[in-house]
CSV table of C-alpha atoms in Angstrom, one decimal:
chain,number,residue,atom,x,y,z
R,952,UNK,CA,49.7,24.2,32.9
R,953,UNK,CA,52.7,22.4,31.3
R,954,UNK,CA,55.4,21.0,33.8
R,955,UNK,CA,59.0,21.8,33.7
R,956,UNK,CA,61.4,19.1,32.5
R,957,UNK,CA,65.1,19.8,33.6
R,958,UNK,CA,68.2,17.8,32.6
R,959,UNK,CA,70.9,17.9,35.0
R,960,UNK,CA,74.5,16.3,34.2
R,961,UNK,CA,76.9,15.4,37.0
R,962,UNK,CA,74.0,15.1,39.2
R,963,UNK,CA,75.1,12.5,41.6
R,964,UNK,CA,77.0,14.6,44.0
R,965,UNK,CA,78.4,18.2,44.8
R,966,UNK,CA,76.7,21.0,42.9
R,967,UNK,CA,74.7,18.7,40.7
R,968,UNK,CA,72.9,16.9,43.4
R,969,UNK,CA,72.4,20.3,45.4
R,970,UNK,CA,70.8,21.7,42.0
R,971,UNK,CA,68.8,18.8,41.6
R,972,UNK,CA,67.1,18.9,45.2
R,973,UNK,CA,66.9,22.7,44.9
R,974,UNK,CA,64.9,22.4,41.8
R,975,UNK,CA,62.5,19.8,43.3
R,976,UNK,CA,61.9,22.0,46.4
R,977,UNK,CA,61.2,25.0,43.9
R,978,UNK,CA,58.5,22.9,42.3
R,979,UNK,CA,57.0,22.2,45.6
R,980,UNK,CA,57.0,25.7,46.5
R,981,UNK,CA,55.4,26.7,43.3
R,982,UNK,CA,58.4,28.6,41.8
R,983,UNK,CA,58.2,26.0,38.8
R,984,UNK,CA,54.5,26.3,38.0
R,985,UNK,CA,52.9,22.8,36.9
R,986,UNK,CA,55.6,20.8,38.8
R,987,UNK,CA,58.8,19.3,37.8
R,988,UNK,CA,60.3,16.5,36.0
R,989,UNK,CA,63.9,15.9,36.5
R,990,UNK,CA,66.3,13.8,34.4
R,991,UNK,CA,69.6,13.3,36.3
R,992,UNK,CA,72.6,12.0,34.5
R,993,UNK,CA,75.9,10.8,35.9
R,994,UNK,CA,78.1,7.8,36.0
R,995,UNK,CA,77.5,6.7,39.6
R,996,UNK,CA,74.2,4.8,39.8
R,997,UNK,CA,74.1,4.2,43.4
R,998,UNK,CA,74.6,8.0,44.1
R,999,UNK,CA,72.0,9.0,41.4
R,1000,UNK,CA,69.4,6.8,43.1
R,1001,UNK,CA,70.0,8.6,46.4
R,1002,UNK,CA,69.6,11.9,44.9
R,1003,UNK,CA,66.6,11.0,42.8
R,1004,UNK,CA,65.0,9.6,46.0
R,1005,UNK,CA,65.9,13.0,47.7
R,1006,UNK,CA,64.3,14.7,44.9
R,1007,UNK,CA,61.1,12.6,45.0
R,1008,UNK,CA,60.7,13.5,48.8
R,1009,UNK,CA,61.1,17.1,48.1
R,1010,UNK,CA,58.3,17.0,45.6
R,1011,UNK,CA,59.5,16.3,42.0
R,1012,UNK,CA,59.2,13.5,39.7
R,1013,UNK,CA,62.8,12.3,39.0
R,1014,UNK,CA,64.3,9.5,36.7
R,1015,UNK,CA,68.1,8.6,36.5
R,1016,UNK,CA,70.3,7.6,33.5
R,1017,UNK,CA,74.0,6.4,33.8
R,1018,UNK,CA,75.9,8.3,31.4
R,1019,UNK,CA,79.6,9.1,30.9
R,1020,UNK,CA,79.5,12.4,29.1
R,1021,UNK,CA,83.0,11.5,27.5
R,1022,UNK,CA,81.3,8.7,25.6
R,1023,UNK,CA,79.3,9.9,22.6
R,1024,UNK,CA,77.2,6.8,22.2
R,1025,UNK,CA,76.0,7.2,25.8
R,1026,UNK,CA,75.2,10.7,25.4
R,1027,UNK,CA,73.0,10.1,22.5
R,1028,UNK,CA,71.3,7.3,24.2
R,1029,UNK,CA,70.7,9.3,27.3
R,1030,UNK,CA,69.3,12.2,24.9
R,1031,UNK,CA,66.9,9.9,23.3
R,1032,UNK,CA,65.6,8.6,26.6
R,1033,UNK,CA,65.1,12.1,27.8
R,1034,UNK,CA,63.0,13.0,24.7
R,1035,UNK,CA,61.1,9.6,25.1
R,1036,UNK,CA,60.5,10.2,28.9
R,1037,UNK,CA,58.3,13.2,28.8
R,1038,UNK,CA,58.0,16.7,27.8
R,1039,UNK,CA,60.5,18.4,25.8
R,1040,UNK,CA,63.3,19.5,28.2
R,1041,UNK,CA,62.5,23.2,29.3
R,1042,UNK,CA,66.1,23.5,30.6
R,1043,UNK,CA,69.4,21.6,30.7
R,1044,UNK,CA,72.1,22.1,33.4
R,1045,UNK,CA,75.3,21.1,32.0
R,1046,UNK,CA,77.2,20.4,35.5
R,1047,UNK,CA,79.3,17.5,34.7
R,1048,UNK,CA,83.0,18.4,34.9
R,1049,UNK,CA,86.4,17.3,36.2
R,1050,UNK,CA,89.6,18.9,37.5
R,1051,UNK,CA,93.0,17.6,36.7
R,1052,UNK,CA,96.0,19.5,38.0
R,1053,UNK,CA,99.1,20.1,36.1
R,1054,UNK,CA,101.2,22.9,34.2
R,1055,UNK,CA,102.6,22.9,30.7
R,1056,UNK,CA,105.2,20.5,31.3
R,1057,UNK,CA,102.9,18.2,33.1
R,1058,UNK,CA,99.9,17.9,30.6
R,1059,UNK,CA,100.3,15.9,27.4
R,1060,UNK,CA,97.8,15.9,24.8
R,1061,UNK,CA,95.9,13.0,26.1
R,1062,UNK,CA,95.4,14.9,29.4
R,1063,UNK,CA,94.2,17.8,27.6
R,1064,UNK,CA,92.1,16.1,25.6
R,1065,UNK,CA,90.4,14.3,28.6
R,1066,UNK,CA,89.6,17.6,30.1
R,1067,UNK,CA,88.0,18.8,26.9
R,1068,UNK,CA,86.0,15.6,26.5
R,1069,UNK,CA,84.3,16.3,29.9
R,1070,UNK,CA,84.1,19.8,30.4
R,1071,UNK,CA,83.5,20.8,26.9
R,1072,UNK,CA,82.4,18.3,24.4
R,1073,UNK,CA,80.0,16.4,26.7
R,1074,UNK,CA,77.9,19.6,27.2
R,1075,UNK,CA,78.3,20.4,23.2
R,1076,UNK,CA,77.2,16.8,22.4
R,1077,UNK,CA,73.9,16.9,24.8
R,1078,UNK,CA,73.1,20.4,23.8
R,1079,UNK,CA,73.3,19.5,20.0
R,1080,UNK,CA,71.1,16.3,20.5
R,1081,UNK,CA,68.3,18.2,22.5
R,1082,UNK,CA,68.4,21.5,20.9
R,1083,UNK,CA,66.2,20.7,17.8
R,1084,UNK,CA,63.2,19.8,20.1
R,1085,UNK,CA,63.5,22.8,22.2
R,1086,UNK,CA,63.8,24.9,19.1
R,1087,UNK,CA,60.5,23.4,17.8
R,1088,UNK,CA,58.8,24.2,21.1
R,1089,UNK,CA,60.2,27.8,20.7
R,1090,UNK,CA,61.5,28.0,24.2
R,1091,UNK,CA,64.2,26.4,26.6
R,1092,UNK,CA,67.2,27.3,28.7
R,1093,UNK,CA,70.7,25.9,28.5
R,1094,UNK,CA,72.8,26.6,31.6
R,1095,UNK,CA,76.5,26.0,31.9
R,1096,UNK,CA,78.2,25.2,35.1
R,1097,UNK,CA,81.6,26.9,34.3
R,1098,UNK,CA,84.0,28.4,36.9
R,1099,UNK,CA,86.1,31.3,37.4
R,1100,UNK,CA,88.7,29.3,35.7
R,1101,UNK,CA,86.6,30.1,32.7
R,1102,UNK,CA,87.3,33.9,32.7
R,1103,UNK,CA,90.8,33.7,34.8
R,1104,UNK,CA,94.2,31.7,34.5
R,1105,UNK,CA,95.5,29.8,37.4
R,1106,UNK,CA,99.0,28.2,37.5
R,1107,UNK,CA,98.8,24.5,37.8
R,1108,UNK,CA,95.5,24.2,36.3
R,1109,UNK,CA,96.4,24.4,32.5
R,1110,UNK,CA,94.0,22.1,30.9
R,1111,UNK,CA,91.2,22.9,33.2
R,1112,UNK,CA,91.4,26.4,32.4
R,1113,UNK,CA,91.6,25.9,28.8
R,1114,UNK,CA,88.7,23.7,28.6
R,1115,UNK,CA,86.7,26.1,30.9
R,1116,UNK,CA,87.4,29.2,28.7
R,1117,UNK,CA,86.6,27.0,25.7
R,1118,UNK,CA,83.1,26.4,27.2
R,1119,UNK,CA,82.9,30.1,27.9
R,1120,UNK,CA,83.2,30.7,24.2
R,1121,UNK,CA,80.7,28.0,23.3
R,1122,UNK,CA,78.2,29.4,25.9
R,1123,UNK,CA,78.7,33.0,24.4
R,1124,UNK,CA,78.3,31.9,20.9
R,1125,UNK,CA,75.3,30.0,21.7
R,1126,UNK,CA,73.8,32.6,23.3
R,1127,UNK,CA,73.9,35.0,20.4
R,1128,UNK,CA,72.6,32.1,17.9
R,1129,UNK,CA,69.6,31.4,20.2
R,1130,UNK,CA,68.4,34.8,21.6
R,1131,UNK,CA,65.8,35.3,18.8
R,1132,UNK,CA,64.4,31.8,19.2
R,1133,UNK,CA,63.5,32.4,23.0
R,1134,UNK,CA,65.9,29.9,24.3
R,1135,UNK,CA,68.0,31.4,27.0
R,1136,UNK,CA,71.6,30.6,27.6
R,1137,UNK,CA,73.2,31.0,31.2
R,1138,UNK,CA,76.8,30.4,32.5
R,1139,UNK,CA,77.5,30.1,36.1
R,1140,UNK,CA,81.0,30.7,37.1
R,1141,UNK,CA,81.4,29.7,40.8
R,1142,UNK,CA,84.7,30.1,42.9
R,1143,UNK,CA,85.8,27.4,45.2
R,1144,UNK,CA,82.9,25.5,46.4
R,1145,UNK,CA,82.7,22.5,49.0
R,1146,UNK,CA,82.4,19.3,47.0
R,1147,UNK,CA,84.0,15.9,47.3
R,1148,UNK,CA,86.7,17.3,45.0
R,1149,UNK,CA,88.1,19.0,48.2
R,1150,UNK,CA,88.0,16.0,50.3
R,1151,UNK,CA,91.5,15.6,51.7
R,1152,UNK,CA,92.6,19.0,50.7
R,1153,UNK,CA,94.1,21.2,53.5
R,1154,UNK,CA,91.4,23.9,53.3
R,1155,UNK,CA,89.0,24.7,55.8
R,1156,UNK,CA,85.5,24.1,54.8
R,1157,UNK,CA,84.4,27.6,56.0
R,1158,UNK,CA,86.8,29.1,53.3
R,1159,UNK,CA,84.7,27.4,50.6
R,1160,UNK,CA,81.1,28.2,49.4
R,1161,UNK,CA,78.4,25.6,50.1
R,1162,UNK,CA,77.0,24.0,46.8
R,1163,UNK,CA,73.5,24.8,48.0
R,1164,UNK,CA,74.4,28.6,47.2
R,1165,UNK,CA,75.3,27.8,43.5
R,1166,UNK,CA,72.2,25.7,43.4
R,1167,UNK,CA,70.1,28.6,44.4
R,1168,UNK,CA,71.7,30.9,41.6
R,1169,UNK,CA,70.5,28.2,39.1
R,1170,UNK,CA,67.1,28.3,40.4
R,1171,UNK,CA,66.9,31.9,40.5
R,1172,UNK,CA,68.0,32.0,36.7
R,1173,UNK,CA,65.5,29.3,35.6
R,1174,UNK,CA,62.7,30.8,37.5
R,1175,UNK,CA,63.1,34.3,35.9
R,1176,UNK,CA,60.4,35.7,33.5
R,1177,UNK,CA,61.1,34.2,30.1
R,1178,UNK,CA,61.4,38.0,29.1
R,1179,UNK,CA,64.6,38.1,30.8
R,1180,UNK,CA,67.9,36.1,30.8
R,1181,UNK,CA,70.9,36.2,33.0
R,1182,UNK,CA,73.8,35.7,30.9
R,1183,UNK,CA,76.4,35.2,33.1
R,1184,UNK,CA,76.5,34.6,37.0
R,1185,UNK,CA,79.9,35.1,39.0
R,1186,UNK,CA,80.0,34.0,42.4
R,1187,UNK,CA,83.1,34.0,44.7
R,1188,UNK,CA,84.0,32.8,48.3
R,1189,UNK,CA,83.4,36.1,50.5
R,1190,UNK,CA,87.2,36.2,51.2
R,1191,UNK,CA,88.1,35.8,47.6
R,1192,UNK,CA,89.6,33.0,45.4
R,1193,UNK,CA,91.9,30.5,46.8
């Protein structure tokens, strides 16, 4: 039985790390028949090594690639490495992203472009590089870690909301393009989730969702029958948005 090969960006911490470990455990539990190969991408090699080690202990084969998703040459090099590594990817989890605060008078073009580079164009480049191989296989799954900011505007989050709305448009268009090719497209839209981004913020951890909950949503979407697709998953803290 063919094993799964799942690519996860932004895998060195937070939701990305939790997702990688959850997928490794799912493989050990038999929820990913044939086992799992995980390709973990991020900028922080030391953190990636720790996550990869945890994935191996949990039951999956894992390898890492340092990659800055804002640099096209690094994305293309990572894609080549992924395709050389093993089976054609069965899923891509686009998790790399960053939040930079600011309203219209605080955000210049460079700041907006920076948010678009990481939150939109990185996912665009990697999808475009890996999709031909997935199309040739006639199967696959592209998942985007979006945000409630992809469907709702927030004061002081202009560039972030803009980039996440654009990512939602990309995902929805891609879904329509690929639906007849048996390649699934899913967007996950979490609200406030406890990640290193919140370190130092005056917010109680109990007010935030644990990243493991978001990771389990990813696992559930991936392990669903290929006859079905979860197009969008909206997850909010029980007490609502912050």
